[in-house]
XYZ file of C-alpha atoms in Angstrom:
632
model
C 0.000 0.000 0.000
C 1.282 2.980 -1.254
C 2.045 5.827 1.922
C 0.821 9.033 2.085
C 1.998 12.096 3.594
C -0.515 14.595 4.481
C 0.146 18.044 5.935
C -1.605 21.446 6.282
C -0.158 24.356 4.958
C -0.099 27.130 7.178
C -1.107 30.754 6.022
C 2.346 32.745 5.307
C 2.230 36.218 6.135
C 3.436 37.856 3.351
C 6.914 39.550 2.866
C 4.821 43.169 2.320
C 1.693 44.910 2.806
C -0.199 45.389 -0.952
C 1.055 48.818 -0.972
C 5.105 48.306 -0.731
C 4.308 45.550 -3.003
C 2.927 47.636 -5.930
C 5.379 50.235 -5.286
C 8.176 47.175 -5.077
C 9.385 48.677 -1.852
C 11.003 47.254 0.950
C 8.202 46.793 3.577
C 8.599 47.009 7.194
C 6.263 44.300 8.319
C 4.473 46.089 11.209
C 1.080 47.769 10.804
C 0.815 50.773 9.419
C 4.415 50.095 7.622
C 7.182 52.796 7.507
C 6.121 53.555 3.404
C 2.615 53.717 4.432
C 3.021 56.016 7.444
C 5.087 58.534 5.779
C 3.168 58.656 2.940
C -0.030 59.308 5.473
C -2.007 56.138 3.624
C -1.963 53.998 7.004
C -5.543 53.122 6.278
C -4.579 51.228 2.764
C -1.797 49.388 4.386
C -2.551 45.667 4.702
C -1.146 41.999 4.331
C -2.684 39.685 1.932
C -1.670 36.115 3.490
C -1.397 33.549 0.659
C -4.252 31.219 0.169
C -2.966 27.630 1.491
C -5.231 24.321 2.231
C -4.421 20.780 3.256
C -1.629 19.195 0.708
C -2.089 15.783 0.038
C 0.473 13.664 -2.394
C 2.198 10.409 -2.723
C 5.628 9.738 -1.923
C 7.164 8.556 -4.793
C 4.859 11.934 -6.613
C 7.323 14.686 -7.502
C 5.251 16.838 -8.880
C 2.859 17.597 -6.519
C 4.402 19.416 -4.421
C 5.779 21.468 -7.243
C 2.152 21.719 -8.320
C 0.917 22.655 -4.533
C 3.531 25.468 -4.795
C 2.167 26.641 -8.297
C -0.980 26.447 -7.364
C -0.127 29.125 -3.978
C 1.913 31.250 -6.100
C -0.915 31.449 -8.261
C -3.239 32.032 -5.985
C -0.959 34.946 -3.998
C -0.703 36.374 -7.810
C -4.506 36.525 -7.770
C -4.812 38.228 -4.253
C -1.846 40.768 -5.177
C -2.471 41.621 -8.900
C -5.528 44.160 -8.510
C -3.834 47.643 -8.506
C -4.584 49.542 -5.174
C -6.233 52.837 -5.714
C -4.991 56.070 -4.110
C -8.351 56.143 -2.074
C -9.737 53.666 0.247
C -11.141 50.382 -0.625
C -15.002 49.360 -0.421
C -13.997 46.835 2.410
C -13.012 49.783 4.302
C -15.467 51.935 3.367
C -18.156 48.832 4.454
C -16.895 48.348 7.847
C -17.243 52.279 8.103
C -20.357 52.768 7.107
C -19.831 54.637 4.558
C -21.306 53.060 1.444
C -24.971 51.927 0.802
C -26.561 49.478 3.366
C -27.119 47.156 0.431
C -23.648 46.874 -0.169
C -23.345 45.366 3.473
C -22.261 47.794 5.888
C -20.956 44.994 8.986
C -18.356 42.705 9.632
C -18.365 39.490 8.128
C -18.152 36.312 10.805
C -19.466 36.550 13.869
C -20.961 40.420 13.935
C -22.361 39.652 10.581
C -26.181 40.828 9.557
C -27.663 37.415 8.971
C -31.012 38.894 7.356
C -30.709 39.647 4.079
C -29.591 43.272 3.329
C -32.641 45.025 0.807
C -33.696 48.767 0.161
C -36.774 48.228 1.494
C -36.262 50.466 4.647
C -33.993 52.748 2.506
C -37.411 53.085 0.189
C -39.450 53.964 2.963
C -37.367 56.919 4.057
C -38.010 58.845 0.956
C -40.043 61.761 2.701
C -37.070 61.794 5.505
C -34.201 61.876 2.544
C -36.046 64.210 0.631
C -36.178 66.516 3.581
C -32.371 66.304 4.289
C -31.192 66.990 1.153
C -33.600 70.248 0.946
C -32.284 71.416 3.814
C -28.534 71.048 3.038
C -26.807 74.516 1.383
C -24.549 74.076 -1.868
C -22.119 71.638 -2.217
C -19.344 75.397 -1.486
C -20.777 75.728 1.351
C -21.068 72.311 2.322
C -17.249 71.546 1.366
C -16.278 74.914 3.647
C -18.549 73.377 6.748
C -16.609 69.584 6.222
C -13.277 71.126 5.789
C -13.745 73.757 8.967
C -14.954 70.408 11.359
C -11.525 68.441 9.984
C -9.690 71.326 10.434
C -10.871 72.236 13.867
C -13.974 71.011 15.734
C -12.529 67.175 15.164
C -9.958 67.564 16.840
C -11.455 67.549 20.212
C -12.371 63.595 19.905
C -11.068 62.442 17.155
C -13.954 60.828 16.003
C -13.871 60.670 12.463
C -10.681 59.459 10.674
C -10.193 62.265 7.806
C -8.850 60.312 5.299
C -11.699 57.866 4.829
C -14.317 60.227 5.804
C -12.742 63.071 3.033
C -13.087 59.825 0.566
C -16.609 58.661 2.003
C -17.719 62.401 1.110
C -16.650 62.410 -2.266
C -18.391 59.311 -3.386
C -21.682 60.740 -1.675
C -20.847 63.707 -3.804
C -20.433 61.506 -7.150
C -23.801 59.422 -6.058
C -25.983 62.740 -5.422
C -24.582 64.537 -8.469
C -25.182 61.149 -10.939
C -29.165 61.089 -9.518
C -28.375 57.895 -7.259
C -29.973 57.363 -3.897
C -27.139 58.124 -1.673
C -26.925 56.674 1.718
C -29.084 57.911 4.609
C -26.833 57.119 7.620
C -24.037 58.820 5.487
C -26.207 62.106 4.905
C -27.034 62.178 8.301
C -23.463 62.148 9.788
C -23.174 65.055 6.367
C -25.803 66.847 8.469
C -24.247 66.025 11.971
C -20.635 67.331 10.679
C -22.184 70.723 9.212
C -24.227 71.572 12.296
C -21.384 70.876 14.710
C -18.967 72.776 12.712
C -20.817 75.780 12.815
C -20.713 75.771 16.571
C -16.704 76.103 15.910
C -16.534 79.047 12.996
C -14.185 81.685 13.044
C -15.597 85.274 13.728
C -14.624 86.297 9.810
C -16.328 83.102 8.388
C -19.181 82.908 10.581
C -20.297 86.784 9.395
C -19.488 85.768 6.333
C -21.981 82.852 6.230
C -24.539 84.598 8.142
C -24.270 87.666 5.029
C -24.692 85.118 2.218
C -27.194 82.983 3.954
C -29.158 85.230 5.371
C -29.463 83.407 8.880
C -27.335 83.563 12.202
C -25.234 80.246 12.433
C -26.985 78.824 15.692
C -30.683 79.080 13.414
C -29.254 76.811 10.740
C -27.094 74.780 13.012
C -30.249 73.835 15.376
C -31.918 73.509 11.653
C -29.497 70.767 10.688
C -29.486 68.968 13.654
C -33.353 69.022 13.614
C -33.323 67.296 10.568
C -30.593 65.638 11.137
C -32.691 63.928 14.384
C -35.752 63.060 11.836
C -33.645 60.799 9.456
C -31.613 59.230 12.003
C -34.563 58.352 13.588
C -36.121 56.699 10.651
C -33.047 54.405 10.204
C -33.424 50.672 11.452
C -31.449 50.036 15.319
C -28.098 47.738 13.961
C -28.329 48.880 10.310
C -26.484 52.030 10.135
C -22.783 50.462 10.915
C -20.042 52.349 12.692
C -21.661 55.177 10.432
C -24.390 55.451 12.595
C -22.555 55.242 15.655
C -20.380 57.724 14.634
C -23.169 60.808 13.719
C -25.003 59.660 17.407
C -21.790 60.587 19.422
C -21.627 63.374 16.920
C -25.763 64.369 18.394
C -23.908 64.005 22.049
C -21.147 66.221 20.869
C -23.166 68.928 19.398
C -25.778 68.963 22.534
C -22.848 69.569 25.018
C -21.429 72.044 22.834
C -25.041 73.996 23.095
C -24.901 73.379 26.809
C -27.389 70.846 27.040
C -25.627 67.896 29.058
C -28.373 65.992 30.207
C -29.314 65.661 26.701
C -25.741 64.700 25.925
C -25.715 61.818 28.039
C -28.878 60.649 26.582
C -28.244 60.963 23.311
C -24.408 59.494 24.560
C -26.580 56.257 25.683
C -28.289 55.947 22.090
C -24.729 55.748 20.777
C -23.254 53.063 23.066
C -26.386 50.753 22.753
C -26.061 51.350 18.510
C -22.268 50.202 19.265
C -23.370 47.262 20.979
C -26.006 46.381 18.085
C -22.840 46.413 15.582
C -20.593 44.305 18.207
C -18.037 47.199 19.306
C -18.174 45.658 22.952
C -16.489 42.477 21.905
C -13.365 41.545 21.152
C -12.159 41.852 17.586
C -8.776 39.895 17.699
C -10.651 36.801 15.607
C -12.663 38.402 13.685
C -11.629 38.163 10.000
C -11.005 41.749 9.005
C -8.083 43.996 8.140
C -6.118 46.376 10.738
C -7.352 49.347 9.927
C -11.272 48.000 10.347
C -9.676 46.586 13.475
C -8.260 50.238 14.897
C -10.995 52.199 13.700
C -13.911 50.031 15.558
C -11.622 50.167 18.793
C -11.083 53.922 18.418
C -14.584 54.550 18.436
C -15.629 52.118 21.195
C -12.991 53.369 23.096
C -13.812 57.681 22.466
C -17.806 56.173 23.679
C -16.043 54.492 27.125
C -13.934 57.704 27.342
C -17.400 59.686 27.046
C -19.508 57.820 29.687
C -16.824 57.569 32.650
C -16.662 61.472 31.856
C -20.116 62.627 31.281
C -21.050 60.358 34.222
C -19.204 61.808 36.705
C -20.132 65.045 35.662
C -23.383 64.249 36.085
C -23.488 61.957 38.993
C -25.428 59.267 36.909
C -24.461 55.648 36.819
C -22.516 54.363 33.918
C -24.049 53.179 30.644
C -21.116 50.899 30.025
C -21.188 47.641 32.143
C -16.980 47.151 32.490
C -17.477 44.214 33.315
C -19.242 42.378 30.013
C -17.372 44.742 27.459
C -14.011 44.360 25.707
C -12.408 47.368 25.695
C -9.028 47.051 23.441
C -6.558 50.274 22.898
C -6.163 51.316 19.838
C -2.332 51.028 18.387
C -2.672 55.136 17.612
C -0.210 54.332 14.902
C -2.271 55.750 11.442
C -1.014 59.503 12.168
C 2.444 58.547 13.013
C 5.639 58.890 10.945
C 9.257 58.601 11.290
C 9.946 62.812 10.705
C 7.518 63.261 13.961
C 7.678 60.163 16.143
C 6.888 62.207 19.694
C 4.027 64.130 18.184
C 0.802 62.691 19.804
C -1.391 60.597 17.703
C -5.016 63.105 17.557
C -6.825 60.641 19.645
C -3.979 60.055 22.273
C -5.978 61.486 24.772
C -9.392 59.846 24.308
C -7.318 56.739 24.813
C -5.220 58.090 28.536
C -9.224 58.936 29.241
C -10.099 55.498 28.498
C -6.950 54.261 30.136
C -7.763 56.620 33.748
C -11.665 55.236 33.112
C -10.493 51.583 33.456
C -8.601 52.089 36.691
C -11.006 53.879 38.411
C -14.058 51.738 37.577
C -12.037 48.380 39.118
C -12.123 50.394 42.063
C -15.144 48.777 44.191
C -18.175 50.943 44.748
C -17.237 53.507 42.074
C -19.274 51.730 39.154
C -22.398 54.141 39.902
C -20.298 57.113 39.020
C -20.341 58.629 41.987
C -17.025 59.825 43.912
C -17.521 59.866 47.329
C -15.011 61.140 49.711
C -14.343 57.292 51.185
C -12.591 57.110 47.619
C -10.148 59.796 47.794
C -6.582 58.319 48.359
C -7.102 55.690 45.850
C -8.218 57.915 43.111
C -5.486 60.561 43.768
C -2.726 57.429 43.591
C -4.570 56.070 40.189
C -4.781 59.548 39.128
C -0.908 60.543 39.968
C 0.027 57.327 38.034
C -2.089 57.889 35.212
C -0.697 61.482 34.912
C 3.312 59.498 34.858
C 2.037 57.602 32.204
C 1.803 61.074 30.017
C 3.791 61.506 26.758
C 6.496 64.691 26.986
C 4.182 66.525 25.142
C 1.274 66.324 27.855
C 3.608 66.025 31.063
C 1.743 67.401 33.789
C 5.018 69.333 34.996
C 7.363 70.523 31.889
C 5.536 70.006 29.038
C 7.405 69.792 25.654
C 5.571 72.640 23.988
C 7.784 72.274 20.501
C 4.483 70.856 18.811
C 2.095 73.439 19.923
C 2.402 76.177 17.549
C 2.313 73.721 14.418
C -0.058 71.258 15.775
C -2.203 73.421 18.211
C -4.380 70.525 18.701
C -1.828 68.881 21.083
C -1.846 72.245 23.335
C -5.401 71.697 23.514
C -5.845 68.048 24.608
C -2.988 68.835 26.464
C -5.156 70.997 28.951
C -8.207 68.880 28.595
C -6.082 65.830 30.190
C -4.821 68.253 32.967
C -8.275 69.299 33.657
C -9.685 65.727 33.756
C -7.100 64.764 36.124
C -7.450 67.685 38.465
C -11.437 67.727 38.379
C -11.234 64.010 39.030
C -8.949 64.225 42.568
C -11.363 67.045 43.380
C -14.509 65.844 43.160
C -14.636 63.553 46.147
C -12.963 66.135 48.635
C -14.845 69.197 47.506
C -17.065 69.483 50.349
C -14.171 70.152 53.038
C -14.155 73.661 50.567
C -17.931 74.388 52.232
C -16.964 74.274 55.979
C -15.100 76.104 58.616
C -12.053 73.993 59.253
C -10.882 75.839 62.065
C -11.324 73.436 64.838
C -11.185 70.337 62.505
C -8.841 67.344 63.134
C -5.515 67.773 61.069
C -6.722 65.233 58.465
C -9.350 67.221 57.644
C -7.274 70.319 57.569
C -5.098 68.372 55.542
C -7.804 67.424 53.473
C -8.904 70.520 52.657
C -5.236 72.150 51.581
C -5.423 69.164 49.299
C -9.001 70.658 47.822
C -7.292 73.976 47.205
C -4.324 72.970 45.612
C -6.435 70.495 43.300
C -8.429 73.687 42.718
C -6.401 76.016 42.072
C -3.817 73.645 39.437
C -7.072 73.233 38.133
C -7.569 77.083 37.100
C -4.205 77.104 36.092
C -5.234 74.494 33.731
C -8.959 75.887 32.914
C -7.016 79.232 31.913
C -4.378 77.620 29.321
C -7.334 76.144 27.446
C -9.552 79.535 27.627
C -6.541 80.830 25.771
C -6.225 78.119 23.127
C -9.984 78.525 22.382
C -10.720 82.192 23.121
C -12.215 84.148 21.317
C -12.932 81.215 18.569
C -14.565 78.815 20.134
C -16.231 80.313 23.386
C -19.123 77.866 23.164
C -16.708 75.140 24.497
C -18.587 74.315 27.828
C -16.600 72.277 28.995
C -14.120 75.209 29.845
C -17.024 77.689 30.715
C -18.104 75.084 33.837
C -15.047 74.487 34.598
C -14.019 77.354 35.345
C -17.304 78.416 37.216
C -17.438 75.364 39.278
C -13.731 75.692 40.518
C -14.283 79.338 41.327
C -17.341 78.882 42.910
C -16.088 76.398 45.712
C -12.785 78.751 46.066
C -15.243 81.476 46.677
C -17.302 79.105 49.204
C -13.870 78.336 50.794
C -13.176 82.151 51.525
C -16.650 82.927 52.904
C -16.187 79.897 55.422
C -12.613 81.055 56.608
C -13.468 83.153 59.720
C -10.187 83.089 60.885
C -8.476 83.777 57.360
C -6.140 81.081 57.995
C -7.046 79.382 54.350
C -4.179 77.824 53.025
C -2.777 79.657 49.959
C -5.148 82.146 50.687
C -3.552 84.984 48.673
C -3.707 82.478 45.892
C -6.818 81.421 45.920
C -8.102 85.260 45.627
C -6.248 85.642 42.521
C -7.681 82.632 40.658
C -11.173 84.127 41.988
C -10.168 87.368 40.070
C -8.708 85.656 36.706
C -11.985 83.467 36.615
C -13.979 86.520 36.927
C -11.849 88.181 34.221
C -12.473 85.158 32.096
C -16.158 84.800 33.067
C -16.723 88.336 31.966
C -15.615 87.915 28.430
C -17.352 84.645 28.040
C -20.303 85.703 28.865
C -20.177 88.060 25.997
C -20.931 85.121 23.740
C -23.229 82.505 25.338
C -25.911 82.347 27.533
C -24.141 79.806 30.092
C -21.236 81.477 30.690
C -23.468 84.875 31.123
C -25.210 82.907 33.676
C -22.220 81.972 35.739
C -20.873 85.509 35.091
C -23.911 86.524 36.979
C -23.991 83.807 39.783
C -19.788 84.528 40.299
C -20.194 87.959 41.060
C -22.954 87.540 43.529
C -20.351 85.467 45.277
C -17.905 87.929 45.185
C -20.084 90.211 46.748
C -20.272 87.966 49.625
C -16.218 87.493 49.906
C -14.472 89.230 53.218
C -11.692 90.646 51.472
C -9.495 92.892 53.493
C -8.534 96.086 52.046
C -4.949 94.352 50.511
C -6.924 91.720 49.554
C -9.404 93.503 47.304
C -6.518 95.168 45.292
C -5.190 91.916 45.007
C -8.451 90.994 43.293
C -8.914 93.500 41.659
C -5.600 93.642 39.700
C -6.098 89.724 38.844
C -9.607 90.582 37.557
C -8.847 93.356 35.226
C -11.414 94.340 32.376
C -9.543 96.171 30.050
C -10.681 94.810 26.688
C -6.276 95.414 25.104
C -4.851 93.662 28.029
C -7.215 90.561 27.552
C -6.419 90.674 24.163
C -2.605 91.045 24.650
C -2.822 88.547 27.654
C -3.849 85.849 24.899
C -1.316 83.551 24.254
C -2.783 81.508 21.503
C -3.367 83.396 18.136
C -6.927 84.320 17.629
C -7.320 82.596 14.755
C -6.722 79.254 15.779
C -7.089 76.073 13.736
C -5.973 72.931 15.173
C -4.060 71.677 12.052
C -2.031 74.603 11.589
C -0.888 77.948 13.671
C -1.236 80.495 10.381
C -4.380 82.164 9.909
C -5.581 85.110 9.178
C -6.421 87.981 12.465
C -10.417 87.565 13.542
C -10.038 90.749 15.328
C -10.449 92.297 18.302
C -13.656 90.059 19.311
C -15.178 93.717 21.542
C -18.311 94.601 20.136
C -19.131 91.578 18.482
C -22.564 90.439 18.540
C -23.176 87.306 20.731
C -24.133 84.147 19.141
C -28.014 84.756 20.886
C -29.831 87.239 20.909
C -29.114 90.295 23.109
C -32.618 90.097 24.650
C -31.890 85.772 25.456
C -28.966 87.109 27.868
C -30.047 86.954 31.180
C -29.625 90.127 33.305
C -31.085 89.827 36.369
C -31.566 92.251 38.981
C -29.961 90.974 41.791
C -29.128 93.725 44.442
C -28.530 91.111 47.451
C -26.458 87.737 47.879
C -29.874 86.005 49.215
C -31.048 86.908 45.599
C -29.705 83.452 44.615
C -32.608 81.579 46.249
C -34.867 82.951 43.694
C -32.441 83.276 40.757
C -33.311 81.257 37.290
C -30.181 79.197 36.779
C -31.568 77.689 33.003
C -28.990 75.405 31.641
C -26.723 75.481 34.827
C -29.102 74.545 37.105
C -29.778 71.289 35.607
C -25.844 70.347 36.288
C -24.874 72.467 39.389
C -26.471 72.944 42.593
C -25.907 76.007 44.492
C -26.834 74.218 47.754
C -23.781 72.647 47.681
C -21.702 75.698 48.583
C -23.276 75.380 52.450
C -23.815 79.428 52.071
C -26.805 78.979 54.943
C -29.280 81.358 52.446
């Protein structure tokens, strides 16, 4: 009987990725390669691995395995011939979102849609689609809105990868223009990119829109994400893709922009459970599908974690995430890399030290129902103190290497929003010893309190370097508005309670009353939040016993001159977070607010005990006076 030797042929992973192999360039191996870095392509770079099976043949046969060998080479010609376009491919593009839902927009394998994939439910939103694409200016217009988001407002998350996005847009371009039925998740996350971006124009190209439109930016912006709301709702739970996912965090991101947190978190909650529908909670490591699908599902996944732990805590609301029955993988943060700039921070390297902080904390036990209570303290400061050793030279909580910031003035900015995290974070569950008279209190709480104020008052410092990289641009950024309240607020709270004015750093703490007051006041100038806190800070002030050396120190920190707080700015005014040039938006005094005059709130307050009876809006649905201990 003639033997047989039978062996399986394992899958070879091939010398280069399809790129370096059309180009016939030495290949690096690692995803993204060294070619496809530099050349900013990371999201084309893959590895074909050559088709193998089981090999079967006789001893005495020669030529089989010659013909086994043919038949691989053959097949690896097959998988390598195609030529790989400049752009991204559909497989990309699928896994994305960002082509038709007919043209399957999940992961094959285990995440797969198992129905069958028809335009039935893309028929039926005709009167939705039709309403959209009314309501969407020329494609000009359009094109500036896309490019100013990139450029600027994307920067804050990092939640859409430009290069396939830019490419995704240009094929919904081609679709609309040829009379095809373009994609509905894709025109809503259109409409979700154009109403966000208007929260972030530039005082030259925001009058300039409002002159050739004919309507104030916050009108249409509220227009488009009305619309924007409609169509999204129309579209099937688990058949938009990461798409969907993607203009849902973009609904959270515009709501906290507009101040409106509770609906943040909401709408934050819509995105998560979409994720889940779409299998973002589980682990991707065996699920056939390239790199780049790989990073860009764990990205997002990982920006919605980031988001929950936050907004959470914020809010004091328990998290949407369950830790414990979700994967959460880093991403590798390697796409935006290249050899030239190897230290410069990936765009979404803080979402993932967020993430990374988030993790920590929540194995804590008892801090799952995102609340921080003071029992927690000295655990979170130590996570938080090793989480900010962890930071790369460019965000280093001490010396920061600032070489980056006036070319990339994105990594000044997330530079200040990880300081701020950290601070607000070791402050949250020791704020109350800043509402009591500590005279007579043991030395731990003494101790605990000095602790308060210097977590309060790094965390001005901190609150003031990202007022300057966003001032006067962006002033709608909330996050820096409360900030910068709440802080100031409790320091205030902390001076009213010292009897004895024994306060540690007590000369410190009223000068980063009067800078918040000097930032406050200019604020408020633009949005009705910050006008509100301008209003509630200086009823506090009222209230502070300053001596008379004291009030000049406050008053020199809170200066109102409208050239110094120009010249104090340290960022350009023009700031875009891809590039420092620009052209001067001009002194920003005088310039109308984006609400109308009459919407400002200007109460008539003549007392401190006015406060009782004082319409907080926005605020008070986030902040609760009572919490100062004032006794009104």
């Amino acid at each position: 009987m003639e033997k047989r030797t039978s062996r399986t042929a394992k899958a070879i992973r091939p010398a280069a990725c399809t790129e370096c192999q059309r180009r016939k360039q030495k290949c690096s191996r690692e995803w993204p390669c060294n070619h496809c870095r530099m050349r900013r392509i990371s999201h084309l770079c893959r590895f074909v691995p050559k088709k193998t099976g089981r090999v079967s043949y006789g001893v005495g046969d020669r030529e089989s395995p010659s013909r086994n060998r043919q038949d691989v080479d053959e097949d690896s010609a097959q998988a390598d011939s195609p030529g790989i376009s400049a752009v991204a491919g559909e497989g990309d593009l699928r896994v994305l979102g960002y082509l038709p839902d007919s043209q399957s927009l999940h992961v094959a394998g285990m995440y797969a849609d198992t129905s069958s994939t028809s335009d039935d439910w893309h028929d039926a939103l005709s009167a939705e689609m039709e309403s959209a694409l009314r309501t969407l200016p020329p494609k000009p217009y359009i094109d500036t809105l896309v490019q100013n988001f990139l450029n600027d407002a994307n920067y804050h998350y990092y939640c859409l990868y430009p290069p396939t996005f830019s490419d995704g847009y240009s094929r919904w371009w081609e679709v609309r223009t040829s009379g095809g039925s373009v994609s509905p998740e894709f025109t809503c996350l259109v409409l979700r990119v154009c109403a966000c971006s208007l929260q972030f124009l530039k005082t030259e190209e925001r009058k300039r829109l409002e002159l050739e439109l004919g309507e104030r930016v916050q009108t249409i912006s509220e227009r488009y994400h009305r619309v924007a709301r409609q169509l999204s709702h129309s579209i099937p739970t688990g058949k938009g893709g990461l798409t969907q996912v993607q203009q849902l965090f973009l609904t959270a991101f515009w709501y906290k922009n507009d101040a409106m947190f509770i609906e943040s978190w909401h709408t934050l909650a819509a995105a998560i459970h979409e994720a889940q529908e779409i299998g973002l909670h589980k682990s991707s490591s065996k699920v056939p599908m390239t790199e780049f699908e790989r990073e860009m599902r764990r990205r997002v996944w990982c920006l919605l974690y980031s988001w929950d732990w936050q907004m959470s805590t914020l809010l004091s609301r328990p998290l949407i995430m369950n830790s414990n029955c979700c994967s959460i993988e880093i991403p590798s943060m390697r796409l935006e890399t290249s050899g030239a700039d190897s230290d410069l921070p990936s765009p979404i390297a803080h979402i993932v030290l967020e993430c990374q902080l988030g993790q920590a904390l929540c194995k804590m036990p008892g801090l799952a129902g995102g609340t921080l209570s003071s029992s927690h303290a000295d655990a979170i400061q130590y996570e938080t103190e090793k989480w900010f050793s962890s930071f790369p030279p460019a965000f280093d909580i001490a010396a920061p290497d600032k070489r980056f910031d006036e070319e990339h003035p994105y990594v000044a900015l997330q530079r200040y929003h990880l300081h701020i995290s950290g601070y607000m974070i070791m402050l949250t569950p020791i704020k109350w010893s800043l509402t009591k008279n500590l005279k007579s209190a043991s030395p731990d709480e003494r101790n605990t309190q000095e602790r308060a104020i210097s977590y309060s008052l790094k965390l001005m410092d901190a609150s003031e370097g990202l007022f300057k990289c966003i001032f006067p641009d962006t002033p709608n950024f909330h996050f820096v508005v409360f900030m910068i309240f709440d802080a100031a607020a409790f320091l205030c709270s902390a001076i009213i309670h010292d009897k004895s004015r024994s306060l540690f750093h007590r000369d410190k703490v009223i000068e980063s009353i009067g800078s918040a007051i000097n930032m406050m006041e200019w604020l408020a100038r633009f949005t009705k939040l910050a006008s509100t806190c301008n209003v509630v800070l200086r009823r506090l002030v009222m209230k502070l016993p300053l001596s008379s050396h004291e009030e000049k120190t406050f008053r020199s920190s809170s200066t109102t001159d409208s050239k110094s707080q120009i010249k104090s700015l340290q960022s350009p005014p023009n700031l875009s977070m891809t590039s420092s040039s620009g052209e001067d938006a001009g002194d920003p005094v005088g310039e109308f607010p984006y609400f109308d005059i009459d919407q400002m709130p200007t109460p008539d307050m003549a007392d401190f005990g006015d406060l009782v009876n004082f319409d907080f809006g926005d605020l008070g649905r986030i902040w609760d006076w009572e919490s100062l201990n004032l006794g009104l």
